[in-house]
Coordinates of N, CA and C in Angstrom, one line a residue:
X14 N -21.6 -6.4 -13.3 CA -21.3 -5.8 -12.1 C -20.9 -6.1 -10.7
X15 N -19.7 -6.3 -10.6 CA -19.0 -6.9 -8.9 C -19.4 -6.3 -7.9
X16 N -19.5 -6.8 -7.2 CA -20.4 -5.7 -5.3 C -19.4 -5.4 -5.0
X17 N -19.7 -4.4 -4.3 CA -19.1 -3.2 -3.5 C -18.9 -3.2 -2.3
X18 N -17.3 -3.6 -1.7 CA -17.6 -4.1 0.0 C -17.5 -2.5 0.4
X19 N -18.2 -2.6 1.4 CA -18.9 -1.5 2.6 C -17.8 -1.9 3.8
X20 N -16.8 -1.3 4.6 CA -16.6 -1.6 4.8 C -15.8 -0.9 6.6
X21 N -17.0 -0.2 7.0 CA -16.8 0.3 8.2 C -16.1 0.7 9.3
X22 N -15.9 1.0 9.8 CA -15.4 0.8 11.8 C -14.2 2.3 12.7
X23 N -14.0 2.4 13.6 CA -13.7 3.9 14.1 C -12.2 3.5 13.9
X24 N -11.5 1.9 13.4 CA -10.1 2.1 13.5 C -9.3 2.9 14.3
X25 N -9.9 2.4 15.3 CA -9.0 3.6 16.1 C -7.3 2.6 16.9
X26 N -6.2 1.9 16.3 CA -6.2 2.3 15.0 C -6.5 1.1 14.3
X27 N -6.5 1.5 12.4 CA -6.4 0.4 12.2 C -4.6 -0.5 12.3
X28 N -5.4 -2.3 12.3 CA -3.7 -2.9 12.2 C -4.5 -4.0 11.2
X29 N -3.4 -4.8 11.5 CA -3.5 -6.3 10.6 C -4.6 -6.8 10.5
X30 N -5.4 -7.8 11.1 CA -6.5 -7.9 11.8 C -7.4 -7.3 11.0
X31 N -8.1 -5.9 10.7 CA -9.0 -5.7 9.6 C -8.3 -6.1 8.5
X32 N -7.4 -5.6 8.1 CA -6.7 -5.6 6.4 C -6.9 -7.3 6.9
X33 N -6.6 -8.6 6.9 CA -6.9 -9.1 6.0 C -8.1 -10.3 6.4
X34 N -8.8 -9.0 7.1 CA -10.2 -10.0 7.0 C -11.2 -9.1 6.2
X35 N -10.3 -7.6 5.3 CA -10.4 -7.2 4.9 C -10.5 -7.6 2.1
X36 N -9.4 -8.1 3.1 CA -8.3 -8.3 2.2 C -8.7 -9.6 1.7
X37 N -9.4 -11.2 2.5 CA -10.1 -12.3 2.8 C -11.4 -11.9 1.6
X38 N -12.1 -11.4 2.1 CA -13.2 -11.6 1.7 C -13.3 -10.4 0.3
X39 N -12.5 -9.2 -0.2 CA -12.3 -9.2 -1.6 C -11.5 -10.5 -2.3
X40 N -10.8 -11.4 -2.3 CA -11.2 -12.2 -2.8 C -11.5 -13.0 -3.0
X41 N -12.4 -13.9 -2.3 CA -13.2 -14.9 -2.4 C -14.4 -14.9 -3.1
X42 N -14.7 -13.2 -1.9 CA -16.5 -12.8 -2.4 C -16.3 -11.7 -3.8
X43 N -14.8 -12.5 -4.2 CA -14.7 -11.3 -6.0 C -15.8 -10.2 -6.2
X44 N -15.0 -8.9 -4.9 CA -15.9 -7.6 -4.7 C -15.0 -6.3 -5.7
X45 N -15.5 -5.8 -6.8 CA -15.1 -5.3 -7.3 C -14.0 -4.4 -6.8
X46 N -13.9 -3.9 -5.4 CA -13.6 -3.3 -4.4 C -13.7 -3.1 -3.0
X47 N -13.4 -2.8 -1.7 CA -13.6 -2.5 -0.4 C -12.8 -0.8 -0.2
X48 N -14.3 -0.4 0.2 CA -14.0 0.8 0.6 C -14.0 0.4 2.4
X49 N -12.8 1.3 2.4 CA -12.9 1.5 4.4 C -13.5 3.0 4.4
X50 N -14.7 3.4 5.3 CA -14.8 3.7 6.3 C -15.0 4.4 8.0
X51 N -13.7 5.0 8.2 CA -13.7 5.3 9.1 C -14.9 6.0 9.7
X52 N -15.4 6.3 10.8 CA -16.2 6.6 11.6 C -15.7 8.0 12.1
X53 N -16.6 9.2 11.9 CA -16.2 10.0 12.4 C -16.5 10.2 13.8
X54 N -17.7 10.7 14.3 CA -18.9 10.8 15.3 C -19.4 8.4 15.6
X55 N -19.0 7.8 16.0 CA -19.3 6.3 16.0 C -20.4 7.0 17.5
X56 N -22.1 5.5 17.1 CA -23.4 6.5 17.5 C -23.4 5.6 19.0
X57 N -21.8 4.4 19.1 CA -21.8 3.5 20.1 C -20.7 3.6 20.7
X58 N -19.2 4.4 21.0 CA -18.6 4.3 21.4 C -18.4 6.0 22.2
X59 N -18.4 5.5 23.7 CA -18.4 6.9 24.2 C -17.1 7.4 23.6
X60 N -16.0 7.2 23.4 CA -14.6 7.5 23.2 C -13.5 6.9 22.1
X61 N -13.1 7.8 21.9 CA -12.3 7.8 20.9 C -10.8 8.5 20.9
X62 N -9.4 7.3 20.8 CA -7.7 8.3 21.2 C -7.5 9.1 20.2
X63 N -7.4 8.6 18.8 CA -7.2 10.1 18.1 C -8.0 10.1 17.8
X64 N -7.3 11.1 17.1 CA -9.0 12.1 16.1 C -9.0 11.4 14.8
X65 N -10.4 11.6 14.5 CA -11.0 11.1 13.1 C -9.6 11.8 11.7
X66 N -9.4 13.1 11.8 CA -8.5 13.1 11.0 C -7.0 12.0 11.4
X67 N -6.7 12.0 12.0 CA -5.1 11.3 12.6 C -6.0 9.5 11.8
X68 N -6.8 9.6 12.3 CA -7.7 7.5 11.5 C -7.7 7.3 10.1
X69 N -8.8 9.5 9.9 CA -8.6 8.7 8.5 C -6.7 8.5 8.4
X70 N -5.7 10.0 8.3 CA -4.4 9.3 7.8 C -4.1 7.9 7.9
X71 N -4.7 7.1 9.0 CA -3.4 5.6 9.0 C -4.2 4.6 7.9
X72 N -5.7 5.4 8.2 CA -6.2 3.9 7.5 C -5.5 4.3 5.5
X73 N -5.4 5.5 6.0 CA -5.0 6.1 3.8 C -3.3 5.3 4.1
X74 N -2.8 5.1 4.5 CA -1.3 4.6 4.6 C -1.4 3.1 4.8
X75 N -2.9 3.0 5.2 CA -2.2 1.5 5.7 C -2.5 0.4 4.0
X76 N -3.7 1.1 3.4 CA -4.0 0.3 2.2 C -3.7 0.8 0.6
X77 N -2.5 1.7 0.8 CA -2.2 2.5 -0.8 C -1.1 1.8 -0.9
X78 N -1.4 0.6 -0.6 CA -0.2 -0.2 -1.9 C -1.2 -1.3 -2.2
X79 N -2.8 -1.4 -2.3 CA -3.1 -2.2 -2.5 C -4.7 -1.5 -3.5
X80 N -4.5 -1.8 -4.7 CA -4.8 -1.0 -5.8 C -6.9 -0.9 -5.5
X81 N -7.5 -2.1 -4.9 CA -9.4 -2.5 -5.2 C -9.1 -1.9 -3.2
X82 N -8.7 -1.5 -2.6 CA -9.6 -0.9 -0.8 C -8.7 0.8 -1.8
X83 N -10.2 1.5 -1.2 CA -10.3 2.7 -1.8 C -11.0 3.1 0.2
X84 N -10.7 4.4 0.0 CA -10.5 4.7 1.6 C -11.7 6.5 1.2
X85 N -12.7 5.6 2.0 CA -14.2 7.2 1.9 C -14.5 7.2 2.7
X86 N -14.0 8.9 3.3 CA -14.3 10.1 4.3 C -15.1 10.9 4.9
X87 N -16.6 10.3 4.0 CA -17.4 10.6 4.2 C -17.7 10.8 5.4
X88 N -18.2 9.5 6.3 CA -18.2 10.2 7.7 C -16.9 10.6 8.3
X89 N -15.7 10.9 8.6 CA -15.3 11.9 9.0 C -15.6 13.2 8.7
X90 N -15.9 13.5 7.0 CA -16.1 14.7 6.7 C -18.2 14.7 7.6
X91 N -18.8 14.0 7.6 CA -20.0 14.7 8.4 C -20.2 14.7 9.5
X92 N -21.1 15.7 9.7 CA -20.7 16.4 11.2 C -22.3 15.7 12.2
X93 N -22.0 16.0 13.2 CA -22.9 14.9 14.0 C -22.5 13.5 13.5
X94 N -23.8 12.8 14.8 CA -23.0 10.7 14.7 C -23.2 10.2 13.1
X95 N -22.2 9.9 13.3 CA -22.4 8.9 12.2 C -23.3 7.4 11.5
X96 N -24.0 7.6 11.1 CA -25.1 6.1 11.7 C -24.9 5.3 9.6
X97 N -24.4 4.1 10.3 CA -24.4 3.0 8.6 C -25.6 3.3 7.6
X98 N -26.4 3.6 8.5 CA -27.7 3.6 7.6 C -27.8 5.0 6.5
X99 N -27.3 5.9 7.0 CA -27.5 6.9 6.7 C -25.8 7.1 4.4
X100 N -25.1 7.0 5.7 CA -23.9 5.8 4.4 C -24.7 6.0 2.8
X101 N -25.4 3.8 3.7 CA -25.1 3.3 2.8 C -27.0 3.8 2.3
X102 N -27.6 4.7 2.5 CA -28.7 5.7 1.5 C -28.0 6.3 0.4
X103 N -27.0 6.9 1.6 CA -25.9 7.7 -0.1 C -24.6 7.1 -0.8
X104 N -24.4 5.6 -0.9 CA -24.3 5.1 -1.6 C -25.3 4.4 -2.5
X105 N -26.0 4.2 -2.0 CA -27.7 3.7 -2.9 C -28.0 4.4 -3.9
X106 N -27.5 6.3 -3.6 CA -27.5 7.0 -4.3 C -26.6 7.4 -5.2
X107 N -25.4 6.9 -4.8 CA -24.6 7.1 -5.7 C -24.0 6.1 -6.7
X108 N -24.7 4.2 -6.8 CA -25.2 3.1 -7.5 C -25.9 3.2 -7.4
X109 N -26.6 3.4 -8.3 CA -27.6 2.1 -7.9 C -28.3 1.3 -8.6
X110 N -27.7 0.5 -9.3 CA -27.7 -0.9 -9.3 C -26.8 -1.9 -8.9
X111 N -25.7 -1.1 -8.5 CA -24.1 -1.9 -8.0 C -25.2 -3.2 -7.2
X112 N -24.8 -4.3 -6.3 CA -24.8 -4.9 -4.9 C -23.8 -4.1 -4.4
X113 N -24.3 -3.8 -3.4 CA -23.4 -3.5 -1.8 C -23.5 -4.2 -1.0
X114 N -22.2 -4.1 -0.4 CA -22.3 -5.6 0.5 C -21.6 -4.9 1.8
X115 N -22.2 -4.8 2.8 CA -22.5 -4.2 4.2 C -21.1 -5.8 5.2
X116 N -19.4 -5.1 5.2 CA -19.0 -6.2 5.7 C -18.9 -6.2 7.5
X117 N -19.2 -7.0 8.5 CA -19.3 -7.1 9.7 C -18.9 -8.4 9.7
X118 N -17.6 -7.8 11.1 CA -17.5 -8.7 12.0 C -19.1 -9.4 12.4
X119 N -18.8 -10.2 13.4 CA -19.4 -11.4 14.5 C -20.7 -10.2 15.8
X120 N -19.0 -9.5 16.4 CA -19.8 -8.7 16.9 C -20.5 -8.1 17.1
X121 N -19.7 -6.9 15.2 CA -20.9 -6.1 15.1 C -22.5 -6.7 14.7
X122 N -22.2 -8.1 14.3 CA -23.5 -8.1 13.6 C -24.9 -8.5 15.2
X123 N -24.2 -9.6 16.0 CA -24.8 -10.0 16.6 C -24.9 -8.2 17.4
X124 N -24.2 -7.4 17.6 CA -24.9 -6.0 18.0 C -26.3 -5.4 17.1
X125 N -26.3 -5.8 15.6 CA -27.1 -5.3 14.8 C -28.3 -4.8 15.2
X126 N -29.6 -6.1 16.5 CA -30.2 -4.9 16.4 C -30.4 -3.7 17.3
X127 N -29.2 -2.9 17.9 CA -29.3 -1.8 18.4 C -29.2 -0.1 17.7
X128 N -28.5 -1.6 16.3 CA -28.6 -0.3 15.4 C -29.0 0.4 15.2
X129 N -28.8 2.2 14.9 CA -29.7 2.9 14.2 C -30.8 2.1 12.9
X130 N -32.8 2.3 13.0 CA -33.0 1.3 11.9 C -32.2 0.4 11.3
X131 N -32.0 -0.2 12.1 CA -31.3 -1.3 12.1 C -32.0 -2.5 11.0
X132 N -33.5 -2.6 10.7 CA -33.7 -3.1 10.3 C -33.9 -2.0 8.5
X133 N -33.5 -1.0 8.0 CA -33.8 -0.8 6.6 C -32.3 -0.6 5.8
X134 N -30.6 -1.6 6.6 CA -29.8 -1.8 6.2 C -29.5 -3.3 5.0
X135 N -31.1 -4.4 5.2 CA -31.3 -5.2 4.8 C -31.9 -4.7 3.0
X136 N -32.5 -3.2 2.9 CA -33.2 -2.7 2.3 C -32.3 -2.4 0.5
X137 N -31.2 -1.5 1.7 CA -30.1 -0.8 0.9 C -28.9 -1.4 0.3
X138 N -28.1 -2.4 1.2 CA -27.5 -3.3 0.5 C -27.2 -5.5 1.4
X139 N -26.7 -5.8 1.0 CA -26.8 -7.0 1.7 C -25.8 -6.9 2.6
X140 N -25.3 -7.4 3.3 CA -24.7 -7.8 4.8 C -23.7 -9.1 4.7
X141 N -22.5 -8.4 4.4 CA -21.3 -9.7 4.9 C -20.7 -10.3 6.2
X142 N -21.5 -10.8 7.3 CA -20.4 -11.7 8.3 C -19.2 -12.2 8.2
X143 N -18.3 -11.5 8.2 CA -17.4 -12.4 9.0 C -16.8 -13.0 10.4
X144 N -16.4 -14.2 9.7 CA -16.5 -14.6 11.6 C -15.6 -16.1 11.4
X145 N -15.0 -16.5 12.9 CA -14.2 -17.3 12.9 C -14.4 -18.7 12.4
X146 N -14.1 -19.7 12.0 CA -14.5 -21.1 11.5 C -15.0 -21.7 13.2
X147 N -15.3 -22.2 12.9 CA -17.2 -22.7 13.6 C -17.9 -22.4 14.6
X148 N -17.8 -20.1 14.3 CA -19.3 -19.8 15.2 C -20.0 -20.5 13.9
X149 N -21.8 -19.8 14.9 CA -22.4 -20.6 13.8 C -23.5 -19.4 14.5
X150 N -24.3 -18.4 13.4 CA -25.3 -17.4 13.1 C -26.0 -17.5 14.2
X151 N -27.3 -16.8 14.9 CA -28.3 -17.4 15.8 C -29.5 -17.7 14.7
X152 N -30.2 -18.9 15.7 CA -30.9 -19.4 15.1 C -33.0 -19.0 15.9
X153 N -32.1 -17.7 16.9 CA -33.8 -17.2 17.7 C -33.0 -15.6 17.6
X154 N -34.4 -14.9 18.2 CA -34.7 -13.3 18.6 C -34.2 -13.4 17.1
X155 N -34.2 -11.9 17.0 CA -35.1 -11.0 15.9 C -33.7 -11.3 14.8
X156 N -32.2 -11.3 15.0 CA -30.7 -11.9 14.3 C -31.4 -13.7 13.6
X157 N -32.1 -14.3 14.8 CA -32.0 -15.6 13.7 C -33.9 -15.3 12.9
X158 N -34.5 -14.3 13.4 CA -35.6 -13.7 12.3 C -34.7 -14.0 11.1
X159 N -33.6 -12.9 11.7 CA -33.3 -12.0 9.8 C -32.9 -13.4 8.8
X160 N -32.0 -14.0 9.9 CA -31.1 -14.4 8.6 C -31.8 -16.7 8.2
X161 N -33.4 -16.7 8.9 CA -34.7 -17.0 8.1 C -34.7 -16.4 7.4
X162 N -34.8 -15.6 6.7 CA -35.4 -14.4 6.0 C -34.8 -14.5 4.5
X163 N -33.8 -14.1 5.0 CA -32.5 -13.3 4.3 C -31.6 -13.9 4.7
X164 N -31.0 -15.6 4.9 CA -29.5 -15.8 4.9 C -29.9 -17.0 3.6
X165 N -28.2 -16.8 2.5 CA -27.8 -17.5 1.9 C -26.9 -18.0 1.5
X166 N -26.4 -18.5 1.8 CA -25.6 -19.8 1.5 C -24.5 -19.8 0.0
X167 N -24.7 -19.3 -1.0 CA -23.9 -18.8 -2.8 C -24.0 -17.8 -2.2
X168 N -22.9 -18.1 -3.1 CA -22.1 -16.0 -3.3 C -23.0 -15.8 -4.2
X169 N -22.8 -16.5 -5.2 CA -23.1 -15.6 -6.8 C -24.3 -15.2 -6.6
X170 N -25.9 -15.1 -5.2 CA -26.6 -14.3 -5.2 C -26.0 -12.6 -5.1
X171 N -24.9 -13.2 -4.4 CA -24.6 -11.5 -4.0 C -23.8 -10.3 -4.9
X172 N -23.7 -11.7 -6.0 CA -23.7 -11.2 -7.8 C -24.6 -10.4 -8.4
X173 N -25.7 -10.9 -8.5 CA -27.0 -11.1 -8.4 C -28.1 -10.2 -8.4
X174 N -27.4 -9.9 -6.9 CA -29.0 -8.7 -6.3 C -28.4 -7.8 -6.4
X175 N -29.4 -6.8 -5.7 CA -28.3 -5.4 -4.6 C -27.9 -5.1 -3.3
X176 N -29.3 -5.6 -3.2 CA -29.7 -6.0 -1.6 C -29.8 -7.1 -1.3
X177 N -30.3 -7.3 0.1 CA -31.2 -8.3 0.9 C -30.3 -9.7 1.9
X178 N -29.9 -9.8 1.6 CA -29.1 -11.4 1.6 C -27.8 -10.9 2.3
X179 N -28.3 -12.0 3.5 CA -27.4 -11.9 3.8 C -26.0 -12.8 4.2
X180 N -24.6 -13.7 4.6 CA -24.7 -14.5 3.9 C -23.4 -14.6 4.9
X181 N -22.4 -15.6 5.2 CA -22.1 -15.8 6.5 C -20.6 -16.5 6.5
X182 N -19.6 -15.7 6.3 CA -18.5 -16.0 5.7 C -17.1 -16.5 6.1
X183 N -16.3 -17.6 7.0 CA -15.2 -17.8 7.8 C -14.3 -17.0 7.1
X184 N -13.5 -16.3 7.9 CA -12.5 -16.0 7.7 C -11.2 -15.9 9.0
X185 N -10.2 -16.5 8.2 CA -7.9 -16.2 9.1 C -8.3 -15.2 10.2
X186 N -9.2 -16.2 11.6 CA -9.3 -14.7 12.7 C -7.3 -14.4 13.7
X187 N -7.2 -13.1 13.1 CA -5.6 -12.6 13.6 C -6.2 -12.5 14.8
X188 N -5.7 -12.7 16.1 CA -6.1 -12.4 17.3 C -5.7 -10.9 18.4
X189 N -5.5 -9.5 17.3 CA -5.2 -8.0 17.3 C -7.0 -8.1 18.0
X190 N -6.5 -6.5 18.2 CA -8.0 -5.7 18.9 C -7.0 -4.3 19.4
X191 N -7.8 -3.2 18.4 CA -7.8 -2.4 18.7 C -7.7 -1.9 20.2
X192 N -8.3 -2.4 20.9 CA -8.0 -1.5 22.9 C -7.1 -2.3 22.7
X193 N -6.6 -3.4 22.9 CA -5.3 -4.4 24.1 C -4.0 -3.6 22.0
X194 N -4.0 -3.6 21.7 CA -3.5 -2.4 20.7 C -3.1 -1.2 21.1
X195 N -3.6 -0.5 21.2 CA -2.8 1.2 22.6 C -3.1 0.8 23.9
X196 N -3.2 -0.7 24.4 CA -2.8 -0.5 26.0 C -0.9 -0.8 25.3
X197 N -1.1 -1.8 24.9 CA 0.5 -2.1 24.3 C 1.1 -0.8 24.3
X198 N 0.6 0.2 23.2 CA 1.6 1.0 22.6 C 2.0 2.2 24.0
X199 N 0.3 2.6 25.1 CA 0.7 3.3 25.9 C 2.3 3.1 27.1
X200 N 1.7 1.6 27.0 CA 2.3 0.1 28.2 C 4.5 0.9 27.0
X201 N 4.6 1.4 25.9 CA 5.2 1.6 25.7 C 6.1 0.6 25.3
X202 N 5.6 -0.8 24.1 CA 5.6 -1.6 23.2 C 5.8 -1.1 22.4
X203 N 6.5 -2.0 21.5 CA 6.4 -2.0 20.2 C 5.2 -3.0 19.5
X204 N 4.3 -2.1 18.5 CA 3.5 -2.7 17.5 C 4.1 -3.3 16.0
X205 N 5.0 -3.3 16.1 CA 5.7 -4.2 15.2 C 4.9 -5.2 14.5
X206 N 4.8 -5.6 13.2 CA 3.7 -7.3 13.2 C 2.4 -6.1 13.7
X207 N 2.1 -6.0 14.5 CA 0.6 -5.9 14.4 C 0.3 -4.6 13.4
X208 N 0.5 -4.1 13.4 CA 0.5 -2.3 11.8 C 0.7 -3.1 11.4
X209 N 0.5 -2.4 9.6 CA 1.6 -1.8 8.9 C 2.5 -0.8 9.2
X210 N 3.5 -1.2 8.6 CA 4.6 -0.4 8.8 C 4.5 1.4 9.1
X211 N 4.3 1.9 7.7 CA 3.6 2.9 7.6 C 2.8 3.0 9.0
X212 N 1.6 2.8 9.2 CA 0.8 2.9 10.3 C 1.4 2.6 11.6
X213 N 1.8 2.5 11.8 CA 3.1 1.9 13.8 C 3.7 3.6 13.3
X214 N 4.6 3.4 11.8 CA 5.1 5.3 11.9 C 4.5 6.7 11.6
X215 N 3.4 6.2 11.5 CA 2.6 7.4 12.3 C 1.7 7.2 14.0
X216 N 1.7 6.4 14.4 CA 1.8 6.2 15.5 C 2.8 7.3 16.4
X217 N 4.5 6.1 15.7 CA 5.0 6.5 17.2 C 5.3 8.6 16.7
X218 N 5.7 8.5 15.4 CA 5.9 10.5 15.1 C 4.8 10.8 15.7
X219 N 3.5 10.6 15.6 CA 2.6 11.7 16.3 C 2.1 11.4 17.6
X220 N 2.5 10.2 18.3 CA 2.1 9.8 19.7 C 1.0 9.9 20.0
X221 N 0.7 8.8 19.2 CA -2.0 9.4 19.0 C -2.1 8.7 20.8
X222 N -1.3 7.8 20.5 CA -1.9 7.4 22.2 C -1.0 6.6 23.5
X223 N 0.5 8.1 23.6 CA 1.1 8.3 24.1 C 0.2 8.3 25.5
X224 N 0.5 8.2 26.6 CA 0.0 7.6 27.9 C -1.0 9.1 28.9
X225 N -0.2 9.5 28.0 CA -0.6 11.7 28.9 C -1.3 12.2 27.0
X226 N -2.3 10.7 26.8 CA -2.9 11.8 25.4 C -3.9 11.9 25.8
X227 N -5.1 12.5 25.8 CA -5.9 12.4 26.3 C -7.5 12.1 25.0
X228 N -8.5 11.5 25.2 CA -9.9 11.0 24.1 C -9.7 11.3 23.2
X229 N -9.4 11.3 21.2 CA -9.6 11.8 20.1 C -8.7 13.7 20.6
X230 N -7.3 13.4 21.5 CA -6.5 14.9 20.9 C -5.6 15.1 19.7
X231 N -5.2 14.1 19.4 CA -4.4 13.8 18.4 C -4.2 14.1 17.4

């Protein structure tokens, strides 16, 4: 069975950088699918701007034309704070034999020691770190130990084992951030070509990121 990619995030809003990273990992790692999981109540973000339901709507619109991209709304439906370890535990229960690959960017990976029960993640899934060319994985500290104990340089192992490895993979880096994108929209500038057209339409119609909009209010 091909690995299942698990791609979580606030997606506030989802943009072309997210989609390009997911597409390259799906293609090059030969993933069966990439599951997009918009976060409901994230533990590490003090403030969200679009509501969980609106962010879910934007993610669905963004991936509608890619059959191998699947939207999973469990974290939006979950009451309380969403932790990755809980989501992976549920997915492991649903797919006991499958290889699960948690897809992370560099910044998320570097912050991993601050995550809830982070050391349990590798008992549930592989971790795939998408990075810009030239980046080097940590060699010291807790993450350095993880790389020594769990790092792998081959894609094959992601297909042969259900969990337990860390694989780093260079992807095309589109210099787009959700924070800068929100600022651009609040300033009245058009997000065309930074987000899919369907997402742009939702943003313009609902005014999710209008200057007067309260956080998580649309």
